[in-house]
Short mmCIF file of C-alpha atoms and ligand atoms in Angstrom, two decimals:
data_model
loop_
_atom_site.label_atom_id
_atom_site.label_comp_id
_atom_site.label_asym_id
_atom_site.label_seq_id
_atom_site.Cartn_x
_atom_site.Cartn_y
_atom_site.Cartn_z
CA MET R 30 90.66 90.09 97.99
CA GLU R 31 90.59 93.31 100.04
CA SER R 32 87.17 92.56 101.56
CA LEU R 33 88.40 89.13 102.63
CA ARG R 34 91.55 90.57 104.16
CA ASN R 35 89.48 93.11 106.07
CA LEU R 36 87.25 90.37 107.45
CA VAL R 37 90.17 88.14 108.42
CA HIS R 38 91.92 91.12 109.96
CA GLN R 39 88.86 92.00 112.01
CA LEU R 40 88.42 88.42 113.28
CA ALA R 41 92.07 88.14 114.18
CA GLU R 42 92.03 91.53 115.90
CA GLU R 43 88.89 90.87 117.89
CA GLY R 44 89.70 87.26 118.77
CA THR R 45 86.09 86.32 118.02
CA LEU R 46 86.92 83.40 115.72
CA ILE R 47 85.59 80.05 116.97
CA SER R 48 86.72 78.00 113.96
CA ALA R 49 87.62 78.44 110.30
CA THR R 50 87.62 75.82 107.56
CA LEU R 51 89.43 76.53 104.30
CA SER R 52 88.65 74.12 101.47
CA GLN R 53 88.30 73.52 97.72
CA ARG R 54 91.76 73.64 96.28
CA ARG R 55 92.34 75.97 93.37
CA LYS R 56 93.93 73.15 91.33
CA ALA R 57 91.98 69.96 92.01
CA GLY R 58 94.10 66.84 92.12
CA ASP R 59 97.22 68.62 93.39
CA ALA R 60 99.07 66.54 95.91
CA GLY R 61 98.88 68.18 99.32
CA TYR R 62 96.35 69.01 101.98
CA THR R 63 92.70 69.20 100.97
CA LYS R 64 91.52 71.45 103.76
CA VAL R 65 92.81 73.43 106.71
CA VAL R 66 90.83 73.75 109.94
CA ILE R 67 91.78 76.61 112.28
CA LYS R 68 90.85 77.05 115.92
CA PRO R 69 92.09 79.18 118.85
CA VAL R 70 94.47 77.61 121.38
CA GLU R 71 96.31 78.96 124.42
CA LEU R 72 100.09 78.72 124.41
CA LYS R 73 102.40 80.38 126.92
CA LYS R 74 99.34 82.09 128.37
CA SER R 75 98.56 83.93 125.14
CA LEU R 76 96.15 83.42 122.30
CA HIS R 77 97.47 81.41 119.35
CA TYR R 78 95.76 79.57 116.49
CA GLN R 79 96.20 75.94 115.57
CA LEU R 80 96.09 75.14 111.86
CA ALA R 81 95.24 71.49 111.10
CA TYR R 82 96.31 70.58 107.55
CA HIS R 83 94.22 67.60 106.37
CA TYR R 84 95.98 65.30 103.91
CA ALA R 85 94.51 62.08 102.45
CA ASN R 86 95.93 59.90 105.26
CA LYS R 87 97.17 62.26 107.93
CA VAL R 88 96.67 65.58 109.67
CA LYS R 89 99.59 67.94 110.37
CA HIS R 90 99.36 70.72 112.95
CA GLU R 91 100.97 74.14 113.11
CA ASN R 92 100.53 76.76 115.85
CA VAL R 93 100.85 80.45 115.05
CA ALA R 94 100.71 83.58 117.21
CA ALA R 95 97.45 85.52 116.93
CA SER R 96 99.29 88.40 115.25
CA LEU R 97 100.31 86.10 112.38
CA LEU R 98 96.88 84.64 111.66
CA GLU R 99 95.90 87.23 109.06
CA GLU R 100 99.00 86.68 106.92
CA LYS R 101 98.75 82.89 107.23
CA MET R 102 95.12 82.74 106.20
CA MET R 103 95.47 85.20 103.34
CA LYS R 104 98.41 83.23 101.96
CA LEU R 105 96.35 80.04 102.07
CA PHE R 106 93.52 81.74 100.21
CA GLU R 107 95.82 83.38 97.69
CA ASP R 108 97.80 80.22 96.93
CA THR R 109 95.45 77.33 97.51
CA PHE R 110 91.84 77.56 98.62
CA ARG R 111 88.67 78.97 97.08
CA GLN R 112 86.25 78.42 99.93
CA GLY R 113 86.11 79.33 103.59
CA LEU R 114 83.66 79.00 106.44
CA PHE R 115 84.37 81.25 109.44
CA CYS R 116 82.34 80.62 112.59
CA THR R 117 82.56 83.57 114.95
CA VAL R 118 80.82 84.80 118.06
CA GLN R 119 78.60 87.22 116.14
CA ALA R 120 78.06 85.42 112.81
CA ASP R 121 79.09 82.74 110.35
CA TYR R 122 80.75 83.87 107.13
CA GLN R 123 80.72 81.79 103.97
CA VAL R 124 83.53 82.88 101.66
CA LEU R 125 83.73 82.02 97.97
CA ILE R 126 86.62 83.09 95.72
CA SER R 127 86.29 82.89 91.93
CA LYS R 128 89.05 81.76 89.59
CA LYS R 129 89.78 85.44 88.98
CA TYR R 130 90.00 86.12 92.73
CA LYS R 131 86.64 87.85 92.99
CA VAL R 132 85.45 87.39 96.54
CA SER R 133 81.87 86.98 97.78
CA ILE R 134 81.11 86.83 101.46
CA LEU R 135 77.77 85.66 102.82
CA LYS R 136 76.98 86.50 106.44
CA LYS R 137 74.65 84.16 108.39
CA SER R 138 73.50 83.71 111.98
CA PRO R 139 76.14 82.16 114.25
CA SER R 140 76.03 78.36 114.32
CA LYS R 141 78.61 77.70 117.07
CA LYS R 142 78.95 78.67 120.71
CA PRO R 143 82.26 80.31 121.72
CA GLY R 144 84.75 78.15 123.62
CA PRO R 145 86.82 79.45 126.56
CA LEU R 146 89.48 80.91 124.26
CA THR R 147 87.20 82.92 122.05
CA HIS R 148 86.68 86.48 123.13
CA ASN R 149 83.17 87.73 123.40
CA ARG R 150 83.67 91.43 122.90
CA GLN R 151 80.28 92.32 124.28
CA LYS R 152 81.27 90.96 127.67
CA ARG R 153 85.00 90.79 127.91
CA TYR R 154 87.19 93.74 128.89
CA ILE R 155 90.72 93.43 130.25
CA LEU R 156 89.67 95.81 133.00
CA GLU R 157 86.17 94.79 134.06
CA GLU R 158 83.54 97.14 135.36
CA GLY R 159 82.57 96.11 138.90
CA THR R 160 86.17 95.31 139.90
CA PRO R 161 87.77 98.39 141.46
CA VAL R 162 91.13 99.19 139.84
CA PRO R 163 93.13 101.68 141.93
CA PHE R 164 94.46 103.81 139.08
CA LEU R 165 91.00 104.10 137.50
CA VAL R 166 89.61 105.21 140.85
CA GLU R 167 92.43 107.76 141.28
CA LEU R 168 91.87 109.10 137.76
CA GLY R 169 88.15 109.50 138.39
CA ILE R 170 87.02 106.92 135.85
CA MET R 171 85.34 104.56 138.33
CA ASN R 172 84.15 104.89 141.90
CA PRO R 173 85.73 102.88 144.74
CA ASP R 174 83.14 100.13 144.13
CA GLY R 175 84.27 99.74 140.53
CA LYS R 176 81.30 101.45 138.91
CA VAL R 177 82.40 103.37 135.81
CA PHE R 178 81.09 106.94 135.75
CA ALA R 179 78.72 107.43 132.79
CA LYS R 180 80.71 110.41 131.48
CA LYS R 181 83.94 108.40 131.58
CA TYR R 182 82.69 105.34 129.75
CA ASP R 183 84.38 106.31 126.46
CA LYS R 184 87.68 106.71 128.28
CA PHE R 185 87.16 103.33 129.97
CA ARG R 186 86.55 101.71 126.57
CA GLN R 187 89.58 103.46 125.07
CA ILE R 188 91.81 102.23 127.89
CA ASN R 189 90.55 98.67 127.41
CA ARG R 190 91.01 98.88 123.65
CA PHE R 191 94.56 100.07 124.17
CA LEU R 192 95.26 97.20 126.55
CA GLU R 193 93.92 94.72 124.01
CA MET R 194 96.48 96.10 121.56
CA VAL R 195 99.17 95.67 124.19
CA GLU R 196 98.00 92.13 124.92
CA ASP R 197 98.41 91.28 121.23
CA VAL R 198 102.04 92.40 121.13
CA ILE R 199 103.19 90.64 124.30
CA PRO R 200 104.57 87.68 122.30
CA HIS R 201 106.88 90.12 120.51
CA LEU R 202 108.43 91.46 123.71
CA PRO R 203 111.50 89.92 125.38
CA GLU R 204 110.60 87.43 128.10
CA ASP R 205 113.90 87.07 129.90
CA ARG R 206 114.41 90.54 131.40
CA PRO R 207 112.55 93.50 132.82
CA LEU R 208 110.78 95.50 130.11
CA THR R 209 111.80 99.07 129.43
CA ILE R 210 109.01 101.16 127.97
CA VAL R 211 108.82 104.84 127.06
CA ASP R 212 105.56 106.73 126.59
CA PHE R 213 106.35 109.86 124.56
CA GLY R 214 103.90 112.75 124.99
CA CYS R 215 102.20 110.93 127.85
CA GLY R 216 100.02 113.94 128.85
CA LYS R 217 97.68 113.06 131.69
CA SER R 218 98.88 109.47 131.31
CA TYR R 219 95.66 107.49 131.56
CA LEU R 220 97.16 104.98 129.14
CA THR R 221 100.58 105.00 130.80
CA PHE R 222 99.00 104.06 134.13
CA ALA R 223 96.91 101.45 132.33
CA LEU R 224 100.03 99.99 130.76
CA TYR R 225 101.77 99.82 134.11
CA HIS R 226 98.78 98.23 135.82
CA TYR R 227 98.28 95.66 133.07
CA LEU R 228 101.92 94.60 132.70
CA SER R 229 102.97 94.83 136.32
CA VAL R 230 99.87 93.95 138.34
CA GLN R 231 98.06 91.63 135.89
CA GLN R 232 100.96 90.13 133.91
CA HIS R 233 103.54 90.20 136.76
CA ARG R 234 106.28 91.61 134.52
CA GLU R 235 109.28 93.49 135.90
CA LEU R 236 109.11 96.95 134.42
CA ASN R 237 110.77 100.27 133.92
CA ILE R 238 108.33 102.75 132.38
CA VAL R 239 109.09 106.37 131.59
CA GLY R 240 106.43 108.92 130.67
CA LEU R 241 107.79 112.05 128.98
CA ASP R 242 105.96 115.26 128.22
CA LEU R 243 106.64 118.95 127.66
CA LYS R 244 104.16 120.08 130.32
CA ALA R 245 105.81 120.41 133.73
CA ASP R 246 102.57 120.79 135.74
CA VAL R 247 101.00 117.70 134.16
CA ILE R 248 104.15 115.67 134.74
CA GLU R 249 104.30 116.74 138.38
CA HIS R 250 100.70 115.64 138.87
CA CYS R 251 101.38 112.26 137.21
CA GLY R 252 104.44 111.74 139.41
CA THR R 253 102.37 112.35 142.54
CA LEU R 254 99.74 109.91 141.33
CA ALA R 255 102.37 107.23 140.61
CA ARG R 256 103.74 107.64 144.13
CA ASN R 257 100.24 107.43 145.67
CA LEU R 258 99.59 104.26 143.71
CA ARG R 259 103.00 102.87 144.68
CA TYR R 260 103.86 102.32 141.03
CA ASP R 261 107.56 102.31 141.88
CA GLN R 262 108.90 101.56 138.42
CA LEU R 263 106.94 104.31 136.72
CA ARG R 264 108.74 107.65 136.33
CA PHE R 265 107.56 110.88 134.77
CA LEU R 266 109.96 113.37 133.20
CA VAL R 267 109.61 116.79 131.63
CA GLY R 268 111.26 117.08 128.24
CA ASP R 269 111.07 117.21 124.48
CA ILE R 270 110.92 113.89 122.67
CA ALA R 271 113.62 114.88 120.18
CA ASP R 272 116.09 115.65 123.01
CA TYR R 273 115.45 112.58 125.16
CA ASP R 274 118.66 110.59 125.43
CA GLU R 275 118.54 109.00 128.85
CA LEU R 276 118.20 105.32 127.87
CA SER R 277 120.26 103.11 125.59
CA GLN R 278 117.88 100.18 125.31
CA VAL R 279 114.09 100.34 125.08
CA ASP R 280 111.75 97.42 124.35
CA MET R 281 108.57 99.25 123.58
CA VAL R 282 107.78 102.82 122.55
CA VAL R 283 104.30 104.20 122.96
CA THR R 284 103.27 107.56 121.58
CA LEU R 285 99.60 108.38 121.62
CA HIS R 286 98.26 111.58 120.11
CA ALA R 287 101.62 113.36 120.20
CA CYS R 288 101.21 116.37 117.97
CA ASP R 289 102.30 116.46 114.32
CA THR R 290 105.97 115.56 113.84
CA ALA R 291 106.44 114.83 117.57
CA THR R 292 105.15 111.40 116.51
CA ASP R 293 107.98 111.13 113.98
CA ALA R 294 110.57 112.15 116.58
CA ALA R 295 109.24 109.32 118.76
CA LEU R 296 109.31 106.84 115.88
CA GLU R 297 112.91 107.80 115.12
CA LYS R 298 113.92 107.17 118.74
CA ALA R 299 112.16 103.81 118.70
CA VAL R 300 113.88 102.74 115.50
CA ARG R 301 117.32 103.77 116.74
CA TRP R 302 116.79 101.83 119.98
CA GLY R 303 115.64 98.85 117.95
CA ALA R 304 112.50 98.67 120.10
CA SER R 305 110.68 95.35 119.66
CA VAL R 306 107.29 97.05 119.57
CA ILE R 307 106.00 100.50 118.62
CA LEU R 308 102.43 101.60 119.31
CA SER R 309 101.63 105.03 117.96
CA VAL R 310 98.43 106.98 117.39
CA PRO R 311 99.35 110.07 115.37
CA CYS R 312 97.54 113.35 115.75
CA CYS R 313 97.36 116.85 114.24
CA GLN R 314 99.28 116.00 111.08
CA HIS R 315 100.24 119.31 109.50
CA GLU R 316 103.56 118.51 107.84
CA LEU R 317 102.30 117.02 104.59
CA PHE R 318 99.41 119.45 104.33
CA ASN R 319 101.95 122.16 103.56
CA GLN R 320 103.97 120.01 101.15
CA VAL R 321 101.64 117.88 99.11
CA HIS R 322 100.75 118.93 95.58
CA SER R 323 99.89 117.03 92.46
CA PRO R 324 97.95 118.14 89.37
CA VAL R 325 96.25 114.74 89.20
CA LEU R 326 94.95 115.17 92.74
CA GLU R 327 93.71 118.72 92.19
CA PRO R 328 89.99 117.78 92.51
CA LEU R 329 90.80 116.43 95.95
CA LEU R 330 93.46 118.85 97.15
CA SER R 331 91.49 121.94 96.20
CA HIS R 332 89.10 121.25 99.10
CA GLY R 333 90.68 122.10 102.44
CA ILE R 334 88.86 119.42 104.40
CA LEU R 335 89.71 116.69 101.90
CA LYS R 336 93.30 117.88 101.64
CA GLU R 337 93.62 117.76 105.41
CA ARG R 338 92.27 114.22 105.68
CA PHE R 339 94.19 113.01 102.66
CA SER R 340 97.44 114.52 104.01
CA ALA R 341 96.92 112.80 107.35
CA LEU R 342 96.29 109.43 105.70
CA ALA R 343 99.22 109.86 103.32
CA THR R 344 101.47 110.77 106.27
CA ASP R 345 100.58 107.51 107.99
CA ALA R 346 101.01 105.53 104.78
CA LEU R 347 104.52 106.96 104.37
CA ARG R 348 105.32 106.33 108.04
CA ALA R 349 104.18 102.72 107.76
CA LYS R 350 106.28 102.11 104.66
CA LEU R 351 109.31 103.75 106.27
CA LEU R 352 108.93 101.60 109.38
CA ASP R 353 108.80 98.50 107.17
CA LEU R 354 111.99 99.71 105.51
CA LEU R 355 113.57 100.30 108.90
CA GLY R 356 113.07 96.68 109.95
CA TYR R 357 109.49 96.47 111.21
CA LYS R 358 106.30 94.74 110.22
CA THR R 359 103.77 97.51 110.37
CA GLN R 360 100.01 97.47 110.55
CA LEU R 361 97.54 100.34 110.71
CA LEU R 362 94.58 99.49 112.93
CA GLU R 363 91.43 101.20 114.11
CA PHE R 364 92.17 102.38 117.62
CA ILE R 365 88.68 103.36 118.67
CA ASP R 366 85.40 103.90 116.84
CA MET R 367 85.28 107.01 114.63
CA GLU R 368 82.27 108.21 116.60
CA HIS R 369 84.52 108.83 119.61
CA THR R 370 87.48 110.50 117.92
CA PRO R 371 88.65 111.02 114.37
CA LYS R 372 92.21 110.43 115.60
CA ASN R 373 91.70 106.74 115.48
CA ILE R 374 94.51 105.13 113.50
CA LEU R 375 97.01 103.15 115.51
CA ILE R 376 100.36 102.29 113.98
CA ARG R 377 101.49 98.96 115.35
CA ALA R 378 105.01 97.98 114.35
CA VAL R 379 106.87 94.91 115.54
CA LYS R 380 110.53 94.21 114.86
CA SER R 381 110.93 91.84 111.98
CA SER R 382 113.82 90.67 109.85
CA ALA R 383 112.51 89.53 106.48
CA ALA R 384 111.72 92.31 104.00
CA ASP R 385 112.33 93.01 100.36
CA LYS R 386 113.93 96.40 100.95
CA ASP R 387 114.46 97.26 97.28
CA ARG R 388 110.79 96.79 96.52
CA LEU R 389 109.73 98.65 99.65
CA TRP R 390 112.01 101.55 98.83
CA GLN R 391 110.71 101.77 95.26
CA GLU R 392 107.12 101.79 96.51
CA TYR R 393 107.91 104.38 99.13
CA ALA R 394 109.90 106.68 96.84
CA ALA R 395 107.27 106.53 94.06
CA PHE R 396 104.48 107.55 96.45
CA ARG R 397 106.57 110.25 98.13
CA ASP R 398 107.64 111.75 94.79
CA PHE R 399 104.11 111.64 93.42
CA LEU R 400 103.00 113.74 96.40
CA HIS R 401 106.12 115.95 96.40
CA ALA R 402 106.45 115.10 100.07
CA ASP R 403 109.55 115.45 102.22
CA PRO R 404 108.62 113.58 105.42
CA TYR R 405 110.33 114.28 108.74
CA LEU R 406 110.81 110.57 109.46
CA GLU R 407 112.75 109.99 106.25
CA ARG R 408 114.97 113.01 106.91
CA ALA R 409 115.56 111.91 110.51
CA CYS R 410 116.44 108.34 109.52
CA ARG R 411 118.35 109.20 106.34
CA ASP R 412 121.47 107.28 107.46
CA LEU R 413 119.42 104.10 108.02
CA LEU R 414 117.65 104.11 104.65
CA PRO R 415 118.73 103.21 101.11
CA SER R 416 120.10 106.11 99.11
CA SER R 417 117.57 107.83 96.83
C1 SAM E 523 96.86 115.12 123.02
S1 SAM E 523 97.99 114.87 124.30
C2 SAM E 523 97.98 113.12 124.45
C3 SAM E 523 98.25 112.59 125.80
C4 SAM E 523 98.25 111.08 125.95
N1 SAM E 523 99.33 110.45 125.25
C5 SAM E 523 96.95 110.48 125.53
O1 SAM E 523 96.85 109.88 124.47
O2 SAM E 523 95.99 110.60 126.29
C6 SAM E 523 99.53 115.17 123.51
C7 SAM E 523 100.67 115.37 124.46
O3 SAM E 523 101.89 115.36 123.73
C8 SAM E 523 102.75 116.29 124.34
N2 SAM E 523 103.79 116.65 123.36
C9 SAM E 523 103.62 117.23 122.14
N3 SAM E 523 104.81 117.42 121.56
C10 SAM E 523 105.75 116.96 122.40
C11 SAM E 523 107.16 116.89 122.36
N4 SAM E 523 107.82 117.32 121.30
N5 SAM E 523 107.81 116.34 123.40
C12 SAM E 523 107.14 115.87 124.47
N6 SAM E 523 105.79 115.92 124.57
C13 SAM E 523 105.10 116.46 123.57
C14 SAM E 523 101.83 117.44 124.71
O4 SAM E 523 102.39 118.24 125.72
C15 SAM E 523 100.58 116.70 125.16
O5 SAM E 523 100.56 116.50 126.55
#
């Protein structure tokens, strides 16, 4: 079912789904709905999906946030349906699932035109080229007429991709008060400025954003830029993530490409604040490289390049499981195409209550022990985790 999950995940992520029809019940003759038709709808100004459950004599509707579509659809396939037809902007996909859950997916030319709620990724960016955006002009990404400089196009795409990720988590953020956001290891702060512009100027949210970094000169420059742009609720501070203790409540923590365990220090802060949303792109993961060993994995670990990549992936797998254990629903997503940077995994965690902690802990501990790993995040959050 992995290939199906990947496809559903991609459609949900990209927002390119025009309609989906799930049919052919696993057990024919069961009482209940015979098919479910899914289409995008707008609710509270954000993308949701409406699921229409077709019974013999009635149709029942359910609306779900875009971020929940993947789980909903996979559950329907796992429990009930053996067939699916997904109509998307780029293609139609015919899905067939055997009795033994073997999946075949047939891709065909698109048969439907996108409606107003379906994203067309080829055309749609949150920040459009041709419309001058002051912070992009100040940062030298576009000229005052809104033309993106050729050399800065990758950065422009990365900023837009990041904002799409932010757009997706808006339903998980509190609506009734100004948002407090911290960007740990903000560096030159392209994405911090983007965040401010998107939430304040485009979404009209009251904000308090802090960018923190070790580098005093970079922070001074960012502060000047924020003042020039009149981004009054954006502050830049010099400091180490692990020592930052200025705020008592934070709604969202962002940490993009903070080096090695600086990411874990940021995740720990986020967890202790009970932040509703965490967006993190890890980078330079050295910790596990120096810890991991396993005779079974010798063919892999004996090659430096494979060991390095494996250690980085294992680090993120452990982080994701720990975040689940610490009260989050965690997904690992592709941040930007591999061709632009190998540092392309984004950890997206949203606060969530339901979790089978015993099972999660067993899964986590088994993997950690197999690798002989001793991750920073576990040590830092020891008091919040089950005992070993
Ligand atoms: C690769 S840059 C990323 C900048 C920015 N977040 C981005 O994605 O464009 C990493 C930044 O993290 C900062 N950093 C690393 N460790 C840190 C720590 N412990 N506390 C604060 N900042 C840190 C570095 O100074 C650097 O500016």
